[in-house]
Amino acid sequence: MLALLLLSALLWHRAAAWGFRDGVLHNSIWLERAAGVYHREARSGKYRLTFAEARAVCEYEGGHLATLQQLEAARKIGFHVCAAGWMAKGRVGYPIVKAGANCGFGKTGIVDYGIRLNRSERWDAYCYNPNGKECGGVFTDSKHIFKSPGYPNEYENEQVCYWHIRVSYGHRIHLQFLEFDLEEDTACLADFLEVYDSYDDVNGFVGRFCGDELPDDIISTGNVMTLKFLTDASVTAGGFQIRYSSLDMPALPKNASAQGKSPFLPGKFGIM
Ligand SMILES: *[C@@H]1O[C@H](CO)[C@@H](O)[C@H](O)[C@H]1NC(C)=O
Ligand SMILES: *[C@@H]1O[C@H](CO)[C@@H](O)[C@H](O)[C@H]1NC(C)=O
Ligand SMILES: [Ca+2]
């Protein structure tokens, strides 16, 4: 409960620290990015940006609203977001990789709401900026080593990075921490790395890590994983290097409930 209070205090503090800067709306967060495309929502929540505000959010970072083709190119390498956003020319839509009943009408592809005549409608934004600061990514190789931004230099303040890993269907992901050094605090609320056994940062929470103790290896239950790296406004540290490799080890049948603490849980979040 205390941790929850601290967390909401932290989030509130972060929210208050953003907002309008130089007359440009800047109260958004990085959510995901792939192929130079990333999704932004207003810091105040989902579906709060008019077309002009969405465009300002992207331009503030040196990019512009993504075209339908750029969003589709990102989708093809695994960019999946369940939220409609403005694109170039006033189009609205979102990229779906994994078909689901609750999102995208059970289909994959760009869900296209078309060109909106009313530019005062409020949606999220899809920006395109291939030269943006390297932070996060989408990996589909069978193995890869990825690092905190700027590694081997210290990471920066005020970062939000997401890494999505997707290996072949029927395989699992083995995460190995090679180097790990984040600002230390008891509740891990200042700077932290969170690991999720799913394609988003909502489901399948595995753990939150900080300090300089090397976390244990983690093996996913399905073929997707998400890592989220968040830093606050002060004190940085060495950062991390993480290796993942694909294991040829299908998810166990869902009825295998007797396995107890085994890390090999049923695959809940497989994506073809
Ligand atoms: C345009 O959308 C806004 C926000 O949804 C709404 O308030 C407004 O009435 C709409 N304007 C027209 C002409 O439909
Ligand atoms: C679990 O599923 C496997 C194969 O699907 C089956 O052989 C086994 O009997 C099931 N076990 C239970 C406890 O239902
Ligand atoms: Ca910090």
PDB file of C-alpha atoms and ligand atoms in Angstrom:
ATOM      1  CA  MET A   1       0.000   0.000   0.000  1.00  0.00           C
ATOM      2  CA  LEU A   2       2.813   2.360   0.918  1.00  0.00           C
ATOM      3  CA  ALA A   3       4.587   1.432  -2.270  1.00  0.00           C
ATOM      4  CA  LEU A   4       1.413   2.236  -4.187  1.00  0.00           C
ATOM      5  CA  LEU A   5       1.151   5.646  -2.555  1.00  0.00           C
ATOM      6  CA  LEU A   6       4.789   6.368  -3.277  1.00  0.00           C
ATOM      7  CA  LEU A   7       4.270   5.291  -6.851  1.00  0.00           C
ATOM      8  CA  SER A   8       1.294   7.569  -7.383  1.00  0.00           C
ATOM      9  CA  ALA A   9       3.229  10.409  -5.779  1.00  0.00           C
ATOM     10  CA  LEU A  10       6.052   9.733  -8.193  1.00  0.00           C
ATOM     11  CA  LEU A  11       3.723   9.592 -11.177  1.00  0.00           C
ATOM     12  CA  TRP A  12       2.035  12.775 -10.099  1.00  0.00           C
ATOM     13  CA  HIS A  13       5.399  14.455  -9.695  1.00  0.00           C
ATOM     14  CA  ARG A  14       6.375  13.346 -13.181  1.00  0.00           C
ATOM     15  CA  ALA A  15       3.087  14.560 -14.609  1.00  0.00           C
ATOM     16  CA  ALA A  16       3.512  17.958 -12.995  1.00  0.00           C
ATOM     17  CA  ALA A  17       7.024  18.226 -14.363  1.00  0.00           C
ATOM     18  CA  TRP A  18       5.794  18.005 -17.948  1.00  0.00           C
ATOM     19  CA  GLY A  19       3.147  20.057 -19.695  1.00  0.00           C
ATOM     20  CA  PHE A  20       3.541  23.071 -21.955  1.00  0.00           C
ATOM     21  CA  ARG A  21       7.110  24.092 -22.713  1.00  0.00           C
ATOM     22  CA  ASP A  22       7.968  26.869 -25.155  1.00  0.00           C
ATOM     23  CA  GLY A  23       4.287  27.059 -25.952  1.00  0.00           C
ATOM     24  CA  VAL A  24       4.266  23.464 -27.206  1.00  0.00           C
ATOM     25  CA  LEU A  25       2.343  20.636 -25.635  1.00  0.00           C
ATOM     26  CA  HIS A  26       4.844  18.248 -24.153  1.00  0.00           C
ATOM     27  CA  ASN A  27       2.852  16.226 -21.680  1.00  0.00           C
ATOM     28  CA  SER A  28       3.250  12.908 -23.413  1.00  0.00           C
ATOM     29  CA  ILE A  29       5.229   9.793 -22.781  1.00  0.00           C
ATOM     30  CA  TRP A  30       7.164   7.445 -24.985  1.00  0.00           C
ATOM     31  CA  LEU A  31       5.302   4.224 -25.190  1.00  0.00           C
ATOM     32  CA  GLU A  32       6.784   2.136 -27.918  1.00  0.00           C
ATOM     33  CA  ARG A  33       8.848   2.597 -30.990  1.00  0.00           C
ATOM     34  CA  ALA A  34       9.815   0.593 -34.010  1.00  0.00           C
ATOM     35  CA  ALA A  35      11.214   1.534 -37.405  1.00  0.00           C
ATOM     36  CA  GLY A  36      11.327   5.167 -36.333  1.00  0.00           C
ATOM     37  CA  VAL A  37       7.645   5.113 -35.430  1.00  0.00           C
ATOM     38  CA  TYR A  38       6.404   5.605 -31.918  1.00  0.00           C
ATOM     39  CA  HIS A  39       3.144   6.095 -30.136  1.00  0.00           C
ATOM     40  CA  ARG A  40       2.447   8.987 -27.833  1.00  0.00           C
ATOM     41  CA  GLU A  41      -0.435   9.763 -25.613  1.00  0.00           C
ATOM     42  CA  ALA A  42      -1.059  12.885 -23.578  1.00  0.00           C
ATOM     43  CA  ARG A  43       0.362  12.658 -20.094  1.00  0.00           C
ATOM     44  CA  SER A  44      -3.213  13.167 -18.882  1.00  0.00           C
ATOM     45  CA  GLY A  45      -4.211   9.900 -20.518  1.00  0.00           C
ATOM     46  CA  LYS A  46      -5.565   8.229 -23.604  1.00  0.00           C
ATOM     47  CA  TYR A  47      -7.349  10.160 -26.374  1.00  0.00           C
ATOM     48  CA  ARG A  48      -6.637  13.729 -25.335  1.00  0.00           C
ATOM     49  CA  LEU A  49      -4.819  15.159 -28.362  1.00  0.00           C
ATOM     50  CA  THR A  50      -6.412  17.192 -31.149  1.00  0.00           C
ATOM     51  CA  PHE A  51      -4.795  16.963 -34.588  1.00  0.00           C
ATOM     52  CA  ALA A  52      -2.846  20.202 -34.028  1.00  0.00           C
ATOM     53  CA  GLU A  53      -1.630  19.017 -30.619  1.00  0.00           C
ATOM     54  CA  ALA A  54      -0.621  15.607 -31.968  1.00  0.00           C
ATOM     55  CA  ARG A  55       1.370  17.282 -34.726  1.00  0.00           C
ATOM     56  CA  ALA A  56       3.046  19.594 -32.186  1.00  0.00           C
ATOM     57  CA  VAL A  57       4.019  16.622 -29.997  1.00  0.00           C
ATOM     58  CA  CYS A  58       5.838  14.955 -32.911  1.00  0.00           C
ATOM     59  CA  GLU A  59       7.443  18.148 -34.198  1.00  0.00           C
ATOM     60  CA  TYR A  60       8.697  19.075 -30.765  1.00  0.00           C
ATOM     61  CA  GLU A  61      10.928  16.004 -30.944  1.00  0.00           C
ATOM     62  CA  GLY A  62      12.162  16.780 -34.426  1.00  0.00           C
ATOM     63  CA  GLY A  63       9.822  14.338 -36.133  1.00  0.00           C
ATOM     64  CA  HIS A  64       6.400  14.506 -37.730  1.00  0.00           C
ATOM     65  CA  LEU A  65       3.166  12.535 -37.758  1.00  0.00           C
ATOM     66  CA  ALA A  66       3.709   9.102 -39.299  1.00  0.00           C
ATOM     67  CA  THR A  67       2.123   8.190 -42.613  1.00  0.00           C
ATOM     68  CA  LEU A  68      -0.013   5.085 -42.987  1.00  0.00           C
ATOM     69  CA  GLN A  69       2.878   3.439 -44.882  1.00  0.00           C
ATOM     70  CA  GLN A  70       5.368   4.189 -42.093  1.00  0.00           C
ATOM     71  CA  LEU A  71       2.987   2.796 -39.501  1.00  0.00           C
ATOM     72  CA  GLU A  72       2.497  -0.350 -41.596  1.00  0.00           C
ATOM     73  CA  ALA A  73       6.279  -0.786 -41.988  1.00  0.00           C
ATOM     74  CA  ALA A  74       6.642  -0.600 -38.197  1.00  0.00           C
ATOM     75  CA  ARG A  75       3.736  -2.991 -37.705  1.00  0.00           C
ATOM     76  CA  LYS A  76       5.447  -5.549 -39.916  1.00  0.00           C
ATOM     77  CA  ILE A  77       8.340  -5.739 -37.457  1.00  0.00           C
ATOM     78  CA  GLY A  78       6.126  -6.084 -34.438  1.00  0.00           C
ATOM     79  CA  PHE A  79       4.768  -2.633 -33.560  1.00  0.00           C
ATOM     80  CA  HIS A  80       1.456  -3.314 -31.850  1.00  0.00           C
ATOM     81  CA  VAL A  81      -0.550  -0.672 -30.015  1.00  0.00           C
ATOM     82  CA  CYS A  82      -4.150  -0.912 -28.956  1.00  0.00           C
ATOM     83  CA  ALA A  83      -4.947   2.811 -29.218  1.00  0.00           C
ATOM     84  CA  ALA A  84      -6.056   4.962 -32.143  1.00  0.00           C
ATOM     85  CA  GLY A  85      -3.792   7.886 -32.982  1.00  0.00           C
ATOM     86  CA  TRP A  86      -3.453  10.730 -35.443  1.00  0.00           C
ATOM     87  CA  MET A  87      -1.291  10.163 -38.491  1.00  0.00           C
ATOM     88  CA  ALA A  88      -0.231  12.502 -41.275  1.00  0.00           C
ATOM     89  CA  LYS A  89      -3.010  14.228 -43.225  1.00  0.00           C
ATOM     90  CA  GLY A  90      -5.498  13.838 -40.382  1.00  0.00           C
ATOM     91  CA  ARG A  91      -5.830  10.082 -40.663  1.00  0.00           C
ATOM     92  CA  VAL A  92      -6.559   8.057 -37.517  1.00  0.00           C
ATOM     93  CA  GLY A  93      -5.785   4.400 -36.895  1.00  0.00           C
ATOM     94  CA  TYR A  94      -3.640   1.896 -35.015  1.00  0.00           C
ATOM     95  CA  PRO A  95      -1.341  -1.069 -35.725  1.00  0.00           C
ATOM     96  CA  ILE A  96      -2.362  -4.585 -34.716  1.00  0.00           C
ATOM     97  CA  VAL A  97       0.056  -7.522 -34.796  1.00  0.00           C
ATOM     98  CA  LYS A  98      -1.776  -9.909 -32.529  1.00  0.00           C
ATOM     99  CA  ALA A  99      -5.440 -10.491 -33.247  1.00  0.00           C
ATOM    100  CA  GLY A 100      -7.590 -10.110 -30.154  1.00  0.00           C
ATOM    101  CA  ALA A 101     -11.266  -9.793 -29.397  1.00  0.00           C
ATOM    102  CA  ASN A 102     -10.786  -6.614 -27.364  1.00  0.00           C
ATOM    103  CA  CYS A 103      -8.679  -4.764 -29.860  1.00  0.00           C
ATOM    104  CA  GLY A 104      -8.715  -4.460 -33.625  1.00  0.00           C
ATOM    105  CA  PHE A 105     -11.950  -6.376 -34.153  1.00  0.00           C
ATOM    106  CA  GLY A 106     -10.049  -9.685 -34.183  1.00  0.00           C
ATOM    107  CA  LYS A 107      -8.054  -8.669 -37.259  1.00  0.00           C
ATOM    108  CA  THR A 108      -4.401  -7.829 -37.847  1.00  0.00           C
ATOM    109  CA  GLY A 109      -3.134  -4.893 -39.904  1.00  0.00           C
ATOM    110  CA  ILE A 110      -3.674  -1.171 -39.566  1.00  0.00           C
ATOM    111  CA  VAL A 111      -7.128  -0.496 -38.208  1.00  0.00           C
ATOM    112  CA  ASP A 112      -7.936   2.589 -40.265  1.00  0.00           C
ATOM    113  CA  TYR A 113     -10.527   5.128 -39.159  1.00  0.00           C
ATOM    114  CA  GLY A 114      -9.806   7.171 -42.282  1.00  0.00           C
ATOM    115  CA  ILE A 115      -9.174  10.884 -42.711  1.00  0.00           C
ATOM    116  CA  ARG A 116     -11.046  12.769 -40.018  1.00  0.00           C
ATOM    117  CA  LEU A 117     -12.934  15.853 -41.122  1.00  0.00           C
ATOM    118  CA  ASN A 118     -13.222  17.062 -37.560  1.00  0.00           C
ATOM    119  CA  ARG A 119      -9.671  17.888 -36.459  1.00  0.00           C
ATOM    120  CA  SER A 120     -10.891  18.715 -32.949  1.00  0.00           C
ATOM    121  CA  GLU A 121     -11.514  15.061 -32.187  1.00  0.00           C
ATOM    122  CA  ARG A 122      -9.152  13.729 -29.547  1.00  0.00           C
ATOM    123  CA  TRP A 123      -6.932  10.725 -30.162  1.00  0.00           C
ATOM    124  CA  ASP A 124      -3.332   9.670 -29.442  1.00  0.00           C
ATOM    125  CA  ALA A 125      -0.473  10.328 -31.884  1.00  0.00           C
ATOM    126  CA  TYR A 126       1.837   8.231 -34.080  1.00  0.00           C
ATOM    127  CA  CYS A 127       5.090  10.041 -34.765  1.00  0.00           C
ATOM    128  CA  TYR A 128       7.879   9.234 -37.203  1.00  0.00           C
ATOM    129  CA  ASN A 129      11.464  10.175 -36.372  1.00  0.00           C
ATOM    130  CA  PRO A 130      14.161   7.750 -37.523  1.00  0.00           C
ATOM    131  CA  ASN A 131      16.859   9.937 -35.918  1.00  0.00           C
ATOM    132  CA  GLY A 132      15.254  10.043 -32.503  1.00  0.00           C
ATOM    133  CA  LYS A 133      17.288   9.320 -29.436  1.00  0.00           C
ATOM    134  CA  GLU A 134      18.023   5.615 -29.211  1.00  0.00           C
ATOM    135  CA  CYS A 135      15.755   4.322 -26.482  1.00  0.00           C
ATOM    136  CA  GLY A 136      14.024   0.995 -26.570  1.00  0.00           C
ATOM    137  CA  GLY A 137      13.158  -1.061 -29.607  1.00  0.00           C
ATOM    138  CA  VAL A 138      11.510  -4.129 -31.029  1.00  0.00           C
ATOM    139  CA  PHE A 139      13.630  -7.249 -31.477  1.00  0.00           C
ATOM    140  CA  THR A 140      12.651 -10.267 -33.502  1.00  0.00           C
ATOM    141  CA  ASP A 141      16.107 -11.928 -33.906  1.00  0.00           C
ATOM    142  CA  SER A 142      16.686 -15.230 -32.155  1.00  0.00           C
ATOM    143  CA  LYS A 143      19.322 -13.594 -29.979  1.00  0.00           C
ATOM    144  CA  HIS A 144      20.514 -10.115 -29.251  1.00  0.00           C
ATOM    145  CA  ILE A 145      22.319  -8.044 -26.648  1.00  0.00           C
ATOM    146  CA  PHE A 146      20.732  -4.722 -25.814  1.00  0.00           C
ATOM    147  CA  LYS A 147      21.883  -1.935 -23.545  1.00  0.00           C
ATOM    148  CA  SER A 148      20.564   1.006 -21.628  1.00  0.00           C
ATOM    149  CA  PRO A 149      20.709   4.235 -23.699  1.00  0.00           C
ATOM    150  CA  GLY A 150      24.231   5.603 -23.997  1.00  0.00           C
ATOM    151  CA  TYR A 151      25.879   2.476 -22.528  1.00  0.00           C
ATOM    152  CA  PRO A 152      28.754   2.166 -21.527  1.00  0.00           C
ATOM    153  CA  ASN A 153      28.160   5.749 -20.432  1.00  0.00           C
ATOM    154  CA  GLU A 154      25.624   6.403 -17.728  1.00  0.00           C
ATOM    155  CA  TYR A 155      21.996   6.613 -18.754  1.00  0.00           C
ATOM    156  CA  GLU A 156      20.155   9.937 -18.611  1.00  0.00           C
ATOM    157  CA  ASN A 157      17.436  11.338 -16.383  1.00  0.00           C
ATOM    158  CA  GLU A 158      13.739  11.335 -17.343  1.00  0.00           C
ATOM    159  CA  GLN A 159      13.799   8.378 -19.675  1.00  0.00           C
ATOM    160  CA  VAL A 160      11.015   5.981 -20.569  1.00  0.00           C
ATOM    161  CA  CYS A 161      12.130   3.155 -22.840  1.00  0.00           C
ATOM    162  CA  TYR A 162      10.316   0.024 -23.912  1.00  0.00           C
ATOM    163  CA  TRP A 163      11.876  -3.053 -25.448  1.00  0.00           C
ATOM    164  CA  HIS A 164       9.668  -5.682 -27.000  1.00  0.00           C
ATOM    165  CA  ILE A 165      11.084  -9.074 -27.796  1.00  0.00           C
ATOM    166  CA  ARG A 166       9.290 -11.473 -30.078  1.00  0.00           C
ATOM    167  CA  VAL A 167      10.880 -14.776 -31.080  1.00  0.00           C
ATOM    168  CA  SER A 168       9.422 -17.516 -33.300  1.00  0.00           C
ATOM    169  CA  TYR A 169       6.159 -18.987 -32.227  1.00  0.00           C
ATOM    170  CA  GLY A 170       6.754 -22.097 -30.098  1.00  0.00           C
ATOM    171  CA  HIS A 171       9.991 -20.672 -28.697  1.00  0.00           C
ATOM    172  CA  ARG A 172      10.608 -18.897 -25.431  1.00  0.00           C
ATOM    173  CA  ILE A 173      12.881 -16.089 -24.374  1.00  0.00           C
ATOM    174  CA  HIS A 174      15.827 -16.560 -22.034  1.00  0.00           C
ATOM    175  CA  LEU A 175      16.935 -13.254 -20.484  1.00  0.00           C
ATOM    176  CA  GLN A 176      20.415 -13.011 -18.988  1.00  0.00           C
ATOM    177  CA  PHE A 177      21.611  -9.901 -17.195  1.00  0.00           C
ATOM    178  CA  LEU A 178      25.260  -9.267 -18.085  1.00  0.00           C
ATOM    179  CA  GLU A 179      25.750  -5.899 -16.391  1.00  0.00           C
ATOM    180  CA  PHE A 180      23.336  -4.119 -14.127  1.00  0.00           C
ATOM    181  CA  ASP A 181      23.713  -0.848 -12.239  1.00  0.00           C
ATOM    182  CA  LEU A 182      20.737   1.448 -11.586  1.00  0.00           C
ATOM    183  CA  GLU A 183      20.179   4.046  -8.889  1.00  0.00           C
ATOM    184  CA  GLU A 184      19.536   2.138  -5.682  1.00  0.00           C
ATOM    185  CA  ASP A 185      16.473   2.735  -3.525  1.00  0.00           C
ATOM    186  CA  THR A 186      14.547   0.374  -1.320  1.00  0.00           C
ATOM    187  CA  ALA A 187      11.259   0.352  -3.213  1.00  0.00           C
ATOM    188  CA  CYS A 188      12.885   0.652  -6.653  1.00  0.00           C
ATOM    189  CA  LEU A 189      10.826   3.731  -7.493  1.00  0.00           C
ATOM    190  CA  ALA A 190      13.566   6.119  -8.613  1.00  0.00           C
ATOM    191  CA  ASP A 191      15.094   4.328 -11.608  1.00  0.00           C
ATOM    192  CA  PHE A 192      13.961   0.827 -12.459  1.00  0.00           C
ATOM    193  CA  LEU A 193      13.704  -1.862 -15.064  1.00  0.00           C
ATOM    194  CA  GLU A 194      10.471  -3.827 -15.193  1.00  0.00           C
ATOM    195  CA  VAL A 195      10.074  -7.140 -16.938  1.00  0.00           C
ATOM    196  CA  TYR A 196       6.732  -8.350 -18.296  1.00  0.00           C
ATOM    197  CA  ASP A 197       5.934 -11.802 -19.598  1.00  0.00           C
ATOM    198  CA  SER A 198       3.675 -10.388 -22.310  1.00  0.00           C
ATOM    199  CA  TYR A 199       3.500  -7.983 -25.228  1.00  0.00           C
ATOM    200  CA  ASP A 200       2.614  -4.963 -23.095  1.00  0.00           C
ATOM    201  CA  ASP A 201       3.356  -3.470 -19.692  1.00  0.00           C
ATOM    202  CA  VAL A 202      -0.027  -4.385 -18.245  1.00  0.00           C
ATOM    203  CA  ASN A 203      -0.108  -8.180 -18.168  1.00  0.00           C
ATOM    204  CA  GLY A 204       2.364 -10.723 -16.866  1.00  0.00           C
ATOM    205  CA  PHE A 205       4.411  -8.574 -14.477  1.00  0.00           C
ATOM    206  CA  VAL A 206       7.569 -10.513 -13.564  1.00  0.00           C
ATOM    207  CA  GLY A 207       9.591  -8.081 -11.494  1.00  0.00           C
ATOM    208  CA  ARG A 208      11.047  -4.626 -10.958  1.00  0.00           C
ATOM    209  CA  PHE A 209      14.799  -4.286 -10.610  1.00  0.00           C
ATOM    210  CA  CYS A 210      17.191  -1.554  -9.439  1.00  0.00           C
ATOM    211  CA  GLY A 211      20.516  -1.233  -7.619  1.00  0.00           C
ATOM    212  CA  ASP A 212      23.639  -3.056  -8.699  1.00  0.00           C
ATOM    213  CA  GLU A 213      22.784  -6.643  -7.904  1.00  0.00           C
ATOM    214  CA  LEU A 214      22.600  -8.776 -11.036  1.00  0.00           C
ATOM    215  CA  PRO A 215      19.028 -10.128 -11.379  1.00  0.00           C
ATOM    216  CA  ASP A 216      18.601 -13.865 -11.971  1.00  0.00           C
ATOM    217  CA  ASP A 217      17.940 -15.224 -15.439  1.00  0.00           C
ATOM    218  CA  ILE A 218      14.312 -15.107 -16.558  1.00  0.00           C
ATOM    219  CA  ILE A 219      12.594 -17.462 -18.973  1.00  0.00           C
ATOM    220  CA  SER A 220       9.334 -16.365 -20.577  1.00  0.00           C
ATOM    221  CA  THR A 221       6.261 -18.561 -20.754  1.00  0.00           C
ATOM    222  CA  GLY A 222       5.463 -17.608 -24.353  1.00  0.00           C
ATOM    223  CA  ASN A 223       7.340 -16.063 -27.291  1.00  0.00           C
ATOM    224  CA  VAL A 224       6.999 -12.406 -26.281  1.00  0.00           C
ATOM    225  CA  MET A 225       8.373 -10.195 -23.522  1.00  0.00           C
ATOM    226  CA  THR A 226       8.380  -6.493 -22.674  1.00  0.00           C
ATOM    227  CA  LEU A 227      10.985  -4.573 -20.694  1.00  0.00           C
ATOM    228  CA  LYS A 228      10.352  -1.071 -19.447  1.00  0.00           C
ATOM    229  CA  PHE A 229      13.099   1.243 -18.235  1.00  0.00           C
ATOM    230  CA  LEU A 230      12.143   4.373 -16.336  1.00  0.00           C
ATOM    231  CA  THR A 231      14.428   6.957 -14.770  1.00  0.00           C
ATOM    232  CA  ASP A 232      13.566   9.935 -12.583  1.00  0.00           C
ATOM    233  CA  ALA A 233      14.867  13.516 -12.516  1.00  0.00           C
ATOM    234  CA  SER A 234      18.154  12.991 -10.645  1.00  0.00           C
ATOM    235  CA  VAL A 235      21.006  10.527 -10.007  1.00  0.00           C
ATOM    236  CA  THR A 236      22.070   8.266 -12.840  1.00  0.00           C
ATOM    237  CA  ALA A 237      24.226   5.134 -12.859  1.00  0.00           C
ATOM    238  CA  GLY A 238      26.093   2.753 -15.133  1.00  0.00           C
ATOM    239  CA  GLY A 239      23.087   1.138 -16.805  1.00  0.00           C
ATOM    240  CA  PHE A 240      22.701  -2.404 -18.080  1.00  0.00           C
ATOM    241  CA  GLN A 241      23.480  -4.928 -20.735  1.00  0.00           C
ATOM    242  CA  ILE A 242      21.027  -7.758 -21.235  1.00  0.00           C
ATOM    243  CA  ARG A 243      21.302 -10.741 -23.518  1.00  0.00           C
ATOM    244  CA  TYR A 244      18.313 -12.692 -24.702  1.00  0.00           C
ATOM    245  CA  SER A 245      18.245 -15.892 -26.658  1.00  0.00           C
ATOM    246  CA  SER A 246      15.445 -17.919 -28.107  1.00  0.00           C
ATOM    247  CA  LEU A 247      14.859 -21.357 -26.545  1.00  0.00           C
ATOM    248  CA  ASP A 248      13.295 -24.083 -28.612  1.00  0.00           C
ATOM    249  CA  MET A 249      10.906 -25.013 -25.866  1.00  0.00           C
ATOM    250  CA  PRO A 250       7.180 -24.876 -26.540  1.00  0.00           C
ATOM    251  CA  ALA A 251       4.846 -23.504 -23.906  1.00  0.00           C
ATOM    252  CA  LEU A 252       3.405 -26.208 -21.658  1.00  0.00           C
ATOM    253  CA  PRO A 253      -0.283 -27.105 -21.887  1.00  0.00           C
ATOM    254  CA  LYS A 254      -2.451 -24.793 -19.845  1.00  0.00           C
ATOM    255  CA  ASN A 255      -3.590 -27.564 -17.507  1.00  0.00           C
ATOM    256  CA  ALA A 256      -0.113 -28.083 -16.054  1.00  0.00           C
ATOM    257  CA  SER A 257      -1.014 -26.382 -12.799  1.00  0.00           C
ATOM    258  CA  ALA A 258       0.984 -28.789 -10.612  1.00  0.00           C
ATOM    259  CA  GLN A 259       4.308 -27.315 -11.656  1.00  0.00           C
ATOM    260  CA  GLY A 260       4.386 -24.911  -8.726  1.00  0.00           C
ATOM    261  CA  LYS A 261       7.358 -22.599  -8.730  1.00  0.00           C
ATOM    262  CA  SER A 262       8.851 -23.867 -11.953  1.00  0.00           C
ATOM    263  CA  PRO A 263       9.711 -20.934 -14.232  1.00  0.00           C
ATOM    264  CA  PHE A 264       8.149 -22.882 -17.087  1.00  0.00           C
ATOM    265  CA  LEU A 265       4.571 -21.727 -16.853  1.00  0.00           C
ATOM    266  CA  PRO A 266       1.970 -22.169 -19.558  1.00  0.00           C
ATOM    267  CA  GLY A 267       2.357 -19.783 -22.479  1.00  0.00           C
ATOM    268  CA  LYS A 268      -0.403 -17.249 -22.219  1.00  0.00           C
ATOM    269  CA  PHE A 269       0.803 -14.625 -24.594  1.00  0.00           C
ATOM    270  CA  GLY A 270       1.978 -16.350 -27.745  1.00  0.00           C
ATOM    271  CA  ILE A 271       2.083 -14.322 -30.948  1.00  0.00           C
ATOM    272  CA  MET A 272       2.470 -15.997 -34.307  1.00  0.00           C
TER     273      MET A 272
HETATM  274  C1  LIG B   1     -15.715  17.884 -33.446  1.00  0.00           C
HETATM  275  O1  LIG B   1     -15.264  17.053 -32.385  1.00  0.00           O
HETATM  276  C2  LIG B   1     -15.336  17.682 -31.120  1.00  0.00           C
HETATM  277  C3  LIG B   1     -14.679  16.728 -30.129  1.00  0.00           C
HETATM  278  O2  LIG B   1     -15.171  15.444 -30.254  1.00  0.00           O
HETATM  279  C4  LIG B   1     -16.783  17.983 -30.790  1.00  0.00           C
HETATM  280  O3  LIG B   1     -16.843  18.606 -29.543  1.00  0.00           O
HETATM  281  C5  LIG B   1     -17.343  18.895 -31.868  1.00  0.00           C
HETATM  282  O4  LIG B   1     -18.712  19.117 -31.635  1.00  0.00           O
HETATM  283  C6  LIG B   1     -17.150  18.284 -33.240  1.00  0.00           C
HETATM  284  N1  LIG B   1     -17.562  19.248 -34.259  1.00  0.00           N
HETATM  285  C7  LIG B   1     -18.395  18.949 -35.236  1.00  0.00           C
HETATM  286  C8  LIG B   1     -18.696  20.027 -36.214  1.00  0.00           C
HETATM  287  O5  LIG B   1     -18.930  17.831 -35.328  1.00  0.00           O
HETATM  288  C1  LIG B   2      -3.104 -32.062 -19.438  1.00  0.00           C
HETATM  289  O1  LIG B   2      -3.067 -32.059 -20.851  1.00  0.00           O
HETATM  290  C2  LIG B   2      -2.357 -33.166 -21.357  1.00  0.00           C
HETATM  291  C3  LIG B   2      -2.221 -32.997 -22.863  1.00  0.00           C
HETATM  292  O2  LIG B   2      -3.006 -31.936 -23.305  1.00  0.00           O
HETATM  293  C4  LIG B   2      -3.093 -34.440 -20.998  1.00  0.00           C
HETATM  294  O3  LIG B   2      -2.390 -35.554 -21.515  1.00  0.00           O
HETATM  295  C5  LIG B   2      -3.169 -34.550 -19.493  1.00  0.00           C
HETATM  296  O4  LIG B   2      -3.948 -35.670 -19.135  1.00  0.00           O
HETATM  297  C6  LIG B   2      -3.829 -33.295 -18.908  1.00  0.00           C
HETATM  298  N1  LIG B   2      -3.745 -33.336 -17.469  1.00  0.00           N
HETATM  299  C7  LIG B   2      -4.760 -33.013 -16.686  1.00  0.00           C
HETATM  300  C8  LIG B   2      -4.506 -33.071 -15.218  1.00  0.00           C
HETATM  301  O5  LIG B   2      -5.845 -32.654 -17.146  1.00  0.00           O
HETATM  302 CA    CA B   3      17.655   8.479 -11.033  1.00  0.00          CA
END
